[in-house]
Short mmCIF file of C-alpha atoms and ligand atoms in Angstrom, two decimals:
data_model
loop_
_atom_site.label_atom_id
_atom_site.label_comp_id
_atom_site.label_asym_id
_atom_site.label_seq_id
_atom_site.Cartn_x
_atom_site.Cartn_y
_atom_site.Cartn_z
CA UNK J 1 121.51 94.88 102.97
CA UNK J 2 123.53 91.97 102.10
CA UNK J 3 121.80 88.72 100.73
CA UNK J 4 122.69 87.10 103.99
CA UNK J 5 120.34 89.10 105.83
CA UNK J 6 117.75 89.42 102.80
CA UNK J 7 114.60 90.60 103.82
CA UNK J 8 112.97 90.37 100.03
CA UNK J 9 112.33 87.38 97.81
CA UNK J 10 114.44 87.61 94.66
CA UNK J 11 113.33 89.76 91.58
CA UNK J 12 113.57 86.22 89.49
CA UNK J 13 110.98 84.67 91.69
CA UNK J 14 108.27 87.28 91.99
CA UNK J 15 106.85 86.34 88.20
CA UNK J 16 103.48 86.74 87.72
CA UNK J 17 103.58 84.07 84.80
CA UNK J 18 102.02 80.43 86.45
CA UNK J 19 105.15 78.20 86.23
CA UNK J 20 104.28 75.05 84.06
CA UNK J 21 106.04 71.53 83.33
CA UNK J 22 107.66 71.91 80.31
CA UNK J 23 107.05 68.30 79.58
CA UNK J 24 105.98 64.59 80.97
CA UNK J 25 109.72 64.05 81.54
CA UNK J 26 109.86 67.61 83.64
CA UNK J 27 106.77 65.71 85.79
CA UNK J 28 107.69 62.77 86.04
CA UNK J 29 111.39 64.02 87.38
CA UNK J 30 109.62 66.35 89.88
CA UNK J 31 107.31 63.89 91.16
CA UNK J 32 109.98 61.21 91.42
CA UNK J 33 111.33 64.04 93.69
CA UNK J 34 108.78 64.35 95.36
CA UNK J 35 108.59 60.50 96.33
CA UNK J 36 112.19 60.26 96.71
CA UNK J 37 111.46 62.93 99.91
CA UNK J 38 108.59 61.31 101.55
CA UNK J 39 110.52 60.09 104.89
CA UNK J 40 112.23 63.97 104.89
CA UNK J 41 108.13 65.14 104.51
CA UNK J 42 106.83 62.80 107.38
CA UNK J 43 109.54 64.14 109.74
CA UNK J 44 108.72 67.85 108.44
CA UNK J 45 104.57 67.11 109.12
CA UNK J 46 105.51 65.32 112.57
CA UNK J 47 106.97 68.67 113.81
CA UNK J 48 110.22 69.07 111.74
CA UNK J 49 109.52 72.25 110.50
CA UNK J 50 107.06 74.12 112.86
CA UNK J 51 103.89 74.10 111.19
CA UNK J 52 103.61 78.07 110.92
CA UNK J 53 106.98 78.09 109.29
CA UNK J 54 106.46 75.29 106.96
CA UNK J 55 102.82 77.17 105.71
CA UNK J 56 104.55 80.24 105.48
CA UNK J 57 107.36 78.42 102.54
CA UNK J 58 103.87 76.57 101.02
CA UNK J 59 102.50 80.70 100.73
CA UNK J 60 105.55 82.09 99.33
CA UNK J 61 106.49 79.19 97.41
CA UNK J 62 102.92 79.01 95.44
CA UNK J 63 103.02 82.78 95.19
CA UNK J 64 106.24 82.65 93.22
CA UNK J 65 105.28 79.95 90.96
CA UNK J 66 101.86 82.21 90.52
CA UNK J 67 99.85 78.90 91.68
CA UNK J 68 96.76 81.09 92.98
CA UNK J 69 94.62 77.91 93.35
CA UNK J 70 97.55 76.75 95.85
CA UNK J 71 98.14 80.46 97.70
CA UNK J 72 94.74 80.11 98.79
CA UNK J 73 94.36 77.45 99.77
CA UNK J 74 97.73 77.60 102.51
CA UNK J 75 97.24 81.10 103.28
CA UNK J 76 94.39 79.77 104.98
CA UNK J 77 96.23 76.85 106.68
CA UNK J 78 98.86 79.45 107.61
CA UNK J 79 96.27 81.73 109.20
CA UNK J 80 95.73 78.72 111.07
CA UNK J 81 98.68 77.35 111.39
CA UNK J 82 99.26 80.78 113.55
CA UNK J 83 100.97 83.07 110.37
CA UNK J 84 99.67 86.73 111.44
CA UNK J 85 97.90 88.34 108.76
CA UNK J 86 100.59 91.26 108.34
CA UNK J 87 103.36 88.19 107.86
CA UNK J 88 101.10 87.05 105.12
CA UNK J 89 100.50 90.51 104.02
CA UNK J 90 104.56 90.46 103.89
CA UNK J 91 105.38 87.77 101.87
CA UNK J 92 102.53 88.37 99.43
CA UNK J 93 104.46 91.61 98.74
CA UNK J 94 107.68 89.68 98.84
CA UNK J 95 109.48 92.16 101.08
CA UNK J 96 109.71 89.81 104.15
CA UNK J 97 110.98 92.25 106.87
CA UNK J 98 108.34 91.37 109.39
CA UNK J 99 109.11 87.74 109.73
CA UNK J 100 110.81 86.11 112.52
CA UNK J 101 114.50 85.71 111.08
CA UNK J 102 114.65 81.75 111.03
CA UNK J 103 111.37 82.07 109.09
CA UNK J 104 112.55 84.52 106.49
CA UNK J 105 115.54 82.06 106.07
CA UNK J 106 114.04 79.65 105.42
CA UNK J 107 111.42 81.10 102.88
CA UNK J 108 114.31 82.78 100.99
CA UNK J 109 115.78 79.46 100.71
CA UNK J 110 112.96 77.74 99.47
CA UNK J 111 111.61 80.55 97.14
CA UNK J 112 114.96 80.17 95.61
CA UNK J 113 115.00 76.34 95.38
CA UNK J 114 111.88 76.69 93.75
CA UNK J 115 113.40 79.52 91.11
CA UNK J 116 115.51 77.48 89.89
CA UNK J 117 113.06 74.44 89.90
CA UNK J 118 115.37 71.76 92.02
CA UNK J 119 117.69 71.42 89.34
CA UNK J 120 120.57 73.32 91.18
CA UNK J 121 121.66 74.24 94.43
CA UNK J 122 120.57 77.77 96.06
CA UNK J 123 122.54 80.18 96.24
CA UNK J 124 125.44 79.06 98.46
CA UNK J 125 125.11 82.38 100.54
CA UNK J 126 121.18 81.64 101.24
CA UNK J 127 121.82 78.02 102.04
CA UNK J 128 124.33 79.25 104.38
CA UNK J 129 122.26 81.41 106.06
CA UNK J 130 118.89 78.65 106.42
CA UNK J 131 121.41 76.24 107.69
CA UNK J 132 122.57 78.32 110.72
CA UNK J 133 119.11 79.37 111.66
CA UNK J 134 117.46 75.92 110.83
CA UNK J 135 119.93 73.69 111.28
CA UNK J 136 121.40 71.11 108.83
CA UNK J 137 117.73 68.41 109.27
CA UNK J 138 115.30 71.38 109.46
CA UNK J 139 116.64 72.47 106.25
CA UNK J 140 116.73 69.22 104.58
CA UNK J 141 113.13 69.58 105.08
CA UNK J 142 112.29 72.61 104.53
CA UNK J 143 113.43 71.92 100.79
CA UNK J 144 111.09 69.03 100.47
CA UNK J 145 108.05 70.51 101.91
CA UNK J 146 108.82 73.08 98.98
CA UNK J 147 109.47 70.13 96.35
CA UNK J 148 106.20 69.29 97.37
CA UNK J 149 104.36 72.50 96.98
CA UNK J 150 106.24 73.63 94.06
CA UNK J 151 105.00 70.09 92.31
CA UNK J 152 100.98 70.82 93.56
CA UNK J 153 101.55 74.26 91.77
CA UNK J 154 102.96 73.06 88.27
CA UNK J 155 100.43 70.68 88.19
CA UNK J 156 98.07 72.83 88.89
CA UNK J 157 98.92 75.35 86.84
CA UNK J 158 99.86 72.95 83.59
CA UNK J 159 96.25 71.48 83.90
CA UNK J 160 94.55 74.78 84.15
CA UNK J 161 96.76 75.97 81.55
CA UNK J 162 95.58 72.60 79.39
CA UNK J 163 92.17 72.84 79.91
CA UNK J 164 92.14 77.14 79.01
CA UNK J 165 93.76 76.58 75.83
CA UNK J 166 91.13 73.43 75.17
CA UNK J 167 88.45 75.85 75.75
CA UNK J 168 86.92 77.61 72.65
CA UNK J 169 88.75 81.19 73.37
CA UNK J 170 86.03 84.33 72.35
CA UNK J 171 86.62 85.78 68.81
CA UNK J 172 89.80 88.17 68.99
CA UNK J 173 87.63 90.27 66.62
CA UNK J 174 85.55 92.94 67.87
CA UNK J 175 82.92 92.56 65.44
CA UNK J 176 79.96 90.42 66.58
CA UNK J 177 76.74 90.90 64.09
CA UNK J 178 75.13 88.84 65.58
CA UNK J 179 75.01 90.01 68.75
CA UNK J 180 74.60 93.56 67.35
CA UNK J 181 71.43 92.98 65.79
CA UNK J 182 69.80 91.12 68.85
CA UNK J 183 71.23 94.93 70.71
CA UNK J 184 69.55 96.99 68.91
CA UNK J 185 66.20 95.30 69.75
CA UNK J 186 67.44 95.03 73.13
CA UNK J 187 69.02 97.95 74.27
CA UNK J 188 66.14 99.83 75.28
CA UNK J 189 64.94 97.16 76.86
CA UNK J 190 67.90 96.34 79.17
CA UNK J 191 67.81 99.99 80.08
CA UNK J 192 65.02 102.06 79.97
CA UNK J 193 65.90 105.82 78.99
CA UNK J 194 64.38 106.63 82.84
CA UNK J 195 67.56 104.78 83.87
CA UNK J 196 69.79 106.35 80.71
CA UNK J 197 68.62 109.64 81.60
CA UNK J 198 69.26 109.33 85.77
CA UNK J 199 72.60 107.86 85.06
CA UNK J 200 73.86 110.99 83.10
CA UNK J 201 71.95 114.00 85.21
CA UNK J 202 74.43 116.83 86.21
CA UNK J 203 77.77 115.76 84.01
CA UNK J 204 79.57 118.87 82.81
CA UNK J 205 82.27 119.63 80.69
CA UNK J 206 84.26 116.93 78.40
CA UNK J 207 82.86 113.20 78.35
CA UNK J 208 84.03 109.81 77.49
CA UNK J 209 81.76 106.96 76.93
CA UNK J 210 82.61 103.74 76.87
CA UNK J 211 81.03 100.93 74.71
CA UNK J 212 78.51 103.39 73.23
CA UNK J 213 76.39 100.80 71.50
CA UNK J 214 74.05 101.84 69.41
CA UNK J 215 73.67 105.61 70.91
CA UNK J 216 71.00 105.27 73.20
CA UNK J 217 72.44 107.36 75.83
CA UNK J 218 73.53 110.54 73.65
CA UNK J 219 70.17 111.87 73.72
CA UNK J 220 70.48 112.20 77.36
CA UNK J 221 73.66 114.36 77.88
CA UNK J 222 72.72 117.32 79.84
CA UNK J 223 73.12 120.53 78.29
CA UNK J 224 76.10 121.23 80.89
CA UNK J 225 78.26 118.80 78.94
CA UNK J 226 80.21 120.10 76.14
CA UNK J 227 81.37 117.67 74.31
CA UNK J 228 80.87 113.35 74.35
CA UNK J 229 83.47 111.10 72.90
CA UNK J 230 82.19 108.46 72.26
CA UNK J 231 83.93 104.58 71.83
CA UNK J 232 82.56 101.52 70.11
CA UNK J 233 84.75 98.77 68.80
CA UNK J 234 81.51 96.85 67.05
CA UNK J 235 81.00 98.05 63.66
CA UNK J 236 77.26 97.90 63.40
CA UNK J 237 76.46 99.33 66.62
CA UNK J 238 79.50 101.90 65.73
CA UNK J 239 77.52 102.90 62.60
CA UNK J 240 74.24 102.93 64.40
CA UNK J 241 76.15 105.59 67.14
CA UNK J 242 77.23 107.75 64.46
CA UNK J 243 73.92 108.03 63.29
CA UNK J 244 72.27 108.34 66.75
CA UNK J 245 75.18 111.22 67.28
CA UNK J 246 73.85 113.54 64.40
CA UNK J 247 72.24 116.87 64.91
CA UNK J 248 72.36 116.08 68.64
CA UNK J 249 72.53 119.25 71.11
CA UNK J 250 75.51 118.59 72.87
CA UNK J 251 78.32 117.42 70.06
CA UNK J 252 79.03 114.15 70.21
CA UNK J 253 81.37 112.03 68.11
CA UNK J 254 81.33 108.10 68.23
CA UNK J 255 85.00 106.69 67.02
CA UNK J 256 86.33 102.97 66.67
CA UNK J 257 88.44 102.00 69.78
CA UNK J 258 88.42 99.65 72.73
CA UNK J 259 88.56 100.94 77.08
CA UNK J 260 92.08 98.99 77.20
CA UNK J 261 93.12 101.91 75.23
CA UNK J 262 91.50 105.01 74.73
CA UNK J 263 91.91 107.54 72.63
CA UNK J 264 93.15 110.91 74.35
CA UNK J 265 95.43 112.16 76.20
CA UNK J 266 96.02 112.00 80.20
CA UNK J 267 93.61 113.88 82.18
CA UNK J 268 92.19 115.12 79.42
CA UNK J 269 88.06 114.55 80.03
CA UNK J 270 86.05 115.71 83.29
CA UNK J 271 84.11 112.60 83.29
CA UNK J 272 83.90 108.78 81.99
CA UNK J 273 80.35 107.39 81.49
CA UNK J 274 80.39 102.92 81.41
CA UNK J 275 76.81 101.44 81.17
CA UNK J 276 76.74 97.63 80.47
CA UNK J 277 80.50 97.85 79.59
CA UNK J 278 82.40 96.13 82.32
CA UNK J 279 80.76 92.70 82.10
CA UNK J 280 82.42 92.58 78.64
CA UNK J 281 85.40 94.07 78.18
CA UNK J 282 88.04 91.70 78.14
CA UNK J 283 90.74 93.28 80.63
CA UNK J 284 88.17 95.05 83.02
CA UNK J 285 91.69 96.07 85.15
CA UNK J 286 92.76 97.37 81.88
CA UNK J 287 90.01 99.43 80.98
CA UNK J 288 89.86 101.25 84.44
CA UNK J 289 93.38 101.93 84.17
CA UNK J 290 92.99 103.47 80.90
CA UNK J 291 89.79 105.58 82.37
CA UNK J 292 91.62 107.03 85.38
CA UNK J 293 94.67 108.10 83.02
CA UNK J 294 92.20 109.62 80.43
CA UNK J 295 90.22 110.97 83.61
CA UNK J 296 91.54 114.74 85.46
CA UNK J 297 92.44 114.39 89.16
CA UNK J 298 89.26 114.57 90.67
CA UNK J 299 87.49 113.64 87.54
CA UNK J 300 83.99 110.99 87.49
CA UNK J 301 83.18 107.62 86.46
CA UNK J 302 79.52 107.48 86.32
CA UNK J 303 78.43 103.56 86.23
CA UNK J 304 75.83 101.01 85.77
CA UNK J 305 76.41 97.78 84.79
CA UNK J 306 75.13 94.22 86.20
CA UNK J 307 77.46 92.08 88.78
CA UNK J 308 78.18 88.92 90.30
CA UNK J 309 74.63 87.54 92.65
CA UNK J 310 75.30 87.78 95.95
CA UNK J 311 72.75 84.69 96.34
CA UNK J 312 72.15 81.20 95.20
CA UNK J 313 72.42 82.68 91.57
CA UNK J 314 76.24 82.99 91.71
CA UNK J 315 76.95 79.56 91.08
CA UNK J 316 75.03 79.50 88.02
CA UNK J 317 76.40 82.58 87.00
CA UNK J 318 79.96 81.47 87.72
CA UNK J 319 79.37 77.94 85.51
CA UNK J 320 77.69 80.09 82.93
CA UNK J 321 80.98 82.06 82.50
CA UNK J 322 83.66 79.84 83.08
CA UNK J 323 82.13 77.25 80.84
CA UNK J 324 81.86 79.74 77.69
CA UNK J 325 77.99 79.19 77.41
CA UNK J 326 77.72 83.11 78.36
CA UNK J 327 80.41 84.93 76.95
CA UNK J 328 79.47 83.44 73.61
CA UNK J 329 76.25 84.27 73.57
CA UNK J 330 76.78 88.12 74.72
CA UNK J 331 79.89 88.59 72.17
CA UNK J 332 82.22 88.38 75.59
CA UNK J 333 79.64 89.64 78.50
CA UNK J 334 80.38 88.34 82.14
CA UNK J 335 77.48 87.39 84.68
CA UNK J 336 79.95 86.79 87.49
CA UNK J 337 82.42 89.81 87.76
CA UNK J 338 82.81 92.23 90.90
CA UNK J 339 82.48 95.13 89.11
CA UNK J 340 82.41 97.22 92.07
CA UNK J 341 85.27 95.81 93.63
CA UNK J 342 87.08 96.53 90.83
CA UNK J 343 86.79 100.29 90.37
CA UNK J 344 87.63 100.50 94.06
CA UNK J 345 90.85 98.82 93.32
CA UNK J 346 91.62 100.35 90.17
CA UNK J 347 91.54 103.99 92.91
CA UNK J 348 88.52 105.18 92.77
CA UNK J 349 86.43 106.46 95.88
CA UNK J 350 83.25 105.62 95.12
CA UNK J 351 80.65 108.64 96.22
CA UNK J 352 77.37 106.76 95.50
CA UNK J 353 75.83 103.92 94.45
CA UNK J 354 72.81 102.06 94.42
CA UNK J 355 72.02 97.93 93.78
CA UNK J 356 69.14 97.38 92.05
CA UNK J 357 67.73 94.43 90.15
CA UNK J 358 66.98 94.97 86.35
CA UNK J 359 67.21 92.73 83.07
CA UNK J 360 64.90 91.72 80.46
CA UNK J 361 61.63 89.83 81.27
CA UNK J 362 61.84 86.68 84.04
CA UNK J 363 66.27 87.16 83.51
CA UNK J 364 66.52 89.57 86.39
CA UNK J 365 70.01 90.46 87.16
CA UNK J 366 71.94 92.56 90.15
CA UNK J 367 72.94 95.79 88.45
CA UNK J 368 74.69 98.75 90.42
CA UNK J 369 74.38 102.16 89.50
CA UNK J 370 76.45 104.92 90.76
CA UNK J 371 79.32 107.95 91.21
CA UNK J 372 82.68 107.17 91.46
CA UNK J 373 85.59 109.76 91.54
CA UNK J 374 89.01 110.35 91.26
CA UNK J 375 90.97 111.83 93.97
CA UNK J 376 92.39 114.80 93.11
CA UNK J 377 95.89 114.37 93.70
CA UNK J 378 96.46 111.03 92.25
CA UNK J 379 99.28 108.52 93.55
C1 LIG E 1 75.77 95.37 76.39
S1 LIG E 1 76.41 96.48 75.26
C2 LIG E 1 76.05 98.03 76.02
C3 LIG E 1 75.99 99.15 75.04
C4 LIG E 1 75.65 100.53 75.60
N1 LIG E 1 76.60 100.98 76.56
C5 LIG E 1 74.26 100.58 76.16
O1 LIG E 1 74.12 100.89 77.33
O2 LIG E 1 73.32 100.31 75.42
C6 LIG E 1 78.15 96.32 75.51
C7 LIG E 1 78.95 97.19 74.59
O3 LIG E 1 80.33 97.15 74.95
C8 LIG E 1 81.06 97.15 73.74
N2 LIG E 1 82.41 96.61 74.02
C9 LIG E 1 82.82 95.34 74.01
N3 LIG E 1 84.12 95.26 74.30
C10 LIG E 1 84.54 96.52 74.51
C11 LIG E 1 85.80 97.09 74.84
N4 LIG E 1 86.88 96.34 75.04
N5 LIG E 1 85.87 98.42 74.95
C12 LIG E 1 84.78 99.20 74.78
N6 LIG E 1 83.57 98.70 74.47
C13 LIG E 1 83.45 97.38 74.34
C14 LIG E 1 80.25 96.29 72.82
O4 LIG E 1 80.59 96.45 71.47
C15 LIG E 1 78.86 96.78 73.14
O5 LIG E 1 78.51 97.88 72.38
#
């Protein structure tokens, strides 16, 4: 298919890295842009650029900047606006076949504009084809509404990047005494063995667990499993596994490591155990990546771990994390994270699972506890 008739956005556009100013004068020149537009805008908001068409540029153009704050926000209005949800679907996948062809002109036009961030002319082939399906004013317009969006999502993006980077970031080490002496008190506590020993009924064959802690789950291995690898990237708690691991029934060996990257090869264990993992690790899409390679087709993830309040709790928990204040405090734990969601989109079918409230004393948290599998041909 030639580029006149391109039904895809660009390679070069599709970047998952949130385009930022590089500077004030990079700003300033974009929002004198912007201003320099603003009688091509009023025609474009007046009816210009029909408004479903125009929404459908603000989508694509905050998707390829990697604005998500923005892509939100006007897949909404283009839901409204009258975009179908499979057009959205489409340009969120940047393969833009389904749109109507003045439409798909017109957003290939402006996702290139915005590419090459106003400071040249599309590509003269593109530009061709928007102006004979838009005409020569509906064009003209078309690039400001996306000067326009493509300025909302740098700034966005450059003050979200500013105030990340401002943030106290959580220690790149993986060793967090503190946190593994208030553990060992606690672990027990946060899980009784009841829970420990539920969680791991009926595993069989070759285990992984994840974030071992201090071992209080190897005791509880059935006899059907025959062997537990275990992972712990703390040193104390490490230490504390290795000595919860000895003289055990079913062999168990704790080693240093992290769930972004586990030791073993593909499909080599039957089963993964996490418990009070997820909420921590840093790259949760990461670590259940690295679990369904280590996993066999058809392999288990047993779970439990505490999630995101589905009531008035979830803004507190969502302040709590964004601000720092929790993350420091549990060496990088997470009160706010769709855990479930996110083994279901890493591919796993989950079989069952429970929600349940647990925690320690008056802090009662949501928890879910549960099966999930592998299928057992995997994509
Ligand atoms: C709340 S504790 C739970 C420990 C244990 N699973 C239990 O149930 O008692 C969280 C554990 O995850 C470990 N952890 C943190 N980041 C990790 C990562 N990226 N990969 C694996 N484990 C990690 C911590 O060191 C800690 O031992």
């Amino acid at each position: 298919m030639g580029r006149d008739s391109a039904a895809q956005i660009d390679d070069r556009v599709l970047t998952p890295e949130p385009q930022r100013f590089e500077g004030a004068r990079d700003a300033f020149g974009a929002l004198a842009r912007v201003l320099g537009s603003a009688s091509v805008l009023v025609r474009a908001y007046r009816g210009g650029v029909p408004p479903a068409r125009r929404e459908a540029v603000m989508v694509a153009v905050s998707r390829s900047n990697a604005c998500r704050g923005c892509s939100n926000v006007h897949h909404r209005w283009a839901l409204r606006a009258g975009v179908s949800a499979e057009d959205l679907r489409s340009i969120g996948l940047g393969d833009l076949a389904a749109l109507d062809v003045a439409t798909r002109s017109a957003v290939v036009y402006a996702t290139d504009r915005a590419a090459r961030r106003f400071r040249s002319a599309a590509d003269p082939q593109l530009t061709a084809n928007a102006r004979s399906r838009l005409g020569e004013a509906q064009l003209e317009q078309v690039d400001a509404v996306a000067g326009l969006i493509a300025f909302a999502n740098l700034t966005m993006n450059t003050v979200t990047g500013a105030l990340r980077t401002s943030r106290p970031q959580p220690r790149p080490t993986s060793a967090h005494p503190s946190f593994a002496k208030v553990w060992r008190i606690l672990s027990s506590k946060a899980m009784s063995h009841e829970a420990r020993r539920e969680l791991l009924a009926g595993l069989e064959g070759t285990v992984v667990e994840l974030g071992a802690g201090d071992g209080l789950n190897f005791r509880h291995y059935p006899s059907t499993v025959n062997r537990v690898v275990a992972i712990e990237p703390e040193p104390q708690l490490r230490s504390l596994a290795q000595q919860a691991a000895r003289g055990l029934p079913v062999p168990t060996t704790v080693v240093d490591g992290a769930a972004e990257a586990i030791p073993g090869a593909d499909d080599s264990y039957d089963a993964a155990v996490i418990c009070l993992v997820l909420c921590t690790v840093p790259d949760q899409a990461q670590a259940l990546a690295e679990i369904k390679r280590v996993l066999r087709p058809g392999g288990e993830l047993r779970f439990y771990e505490h999630v995101a309040a589905g009531d008035r709790r979830r803004p507190i928990q969502r302040w709590l994390d964004t601000s720092g204040i929790w993350p420091r405090l549990g060496a990088g734990c997470h009160l706010s994270r769709d855990t479930l969601r996110a083994i279901r989109g890493a591919g796993f079918i989950i079989e069952e699972y429970c929600e349940l409230e647990s925690g320690l004393g008056r802090l009662s948290l949501p928890h879910i506890a549960g099966v999930a599998r592998l299928p057992l041909s995997t994509p």
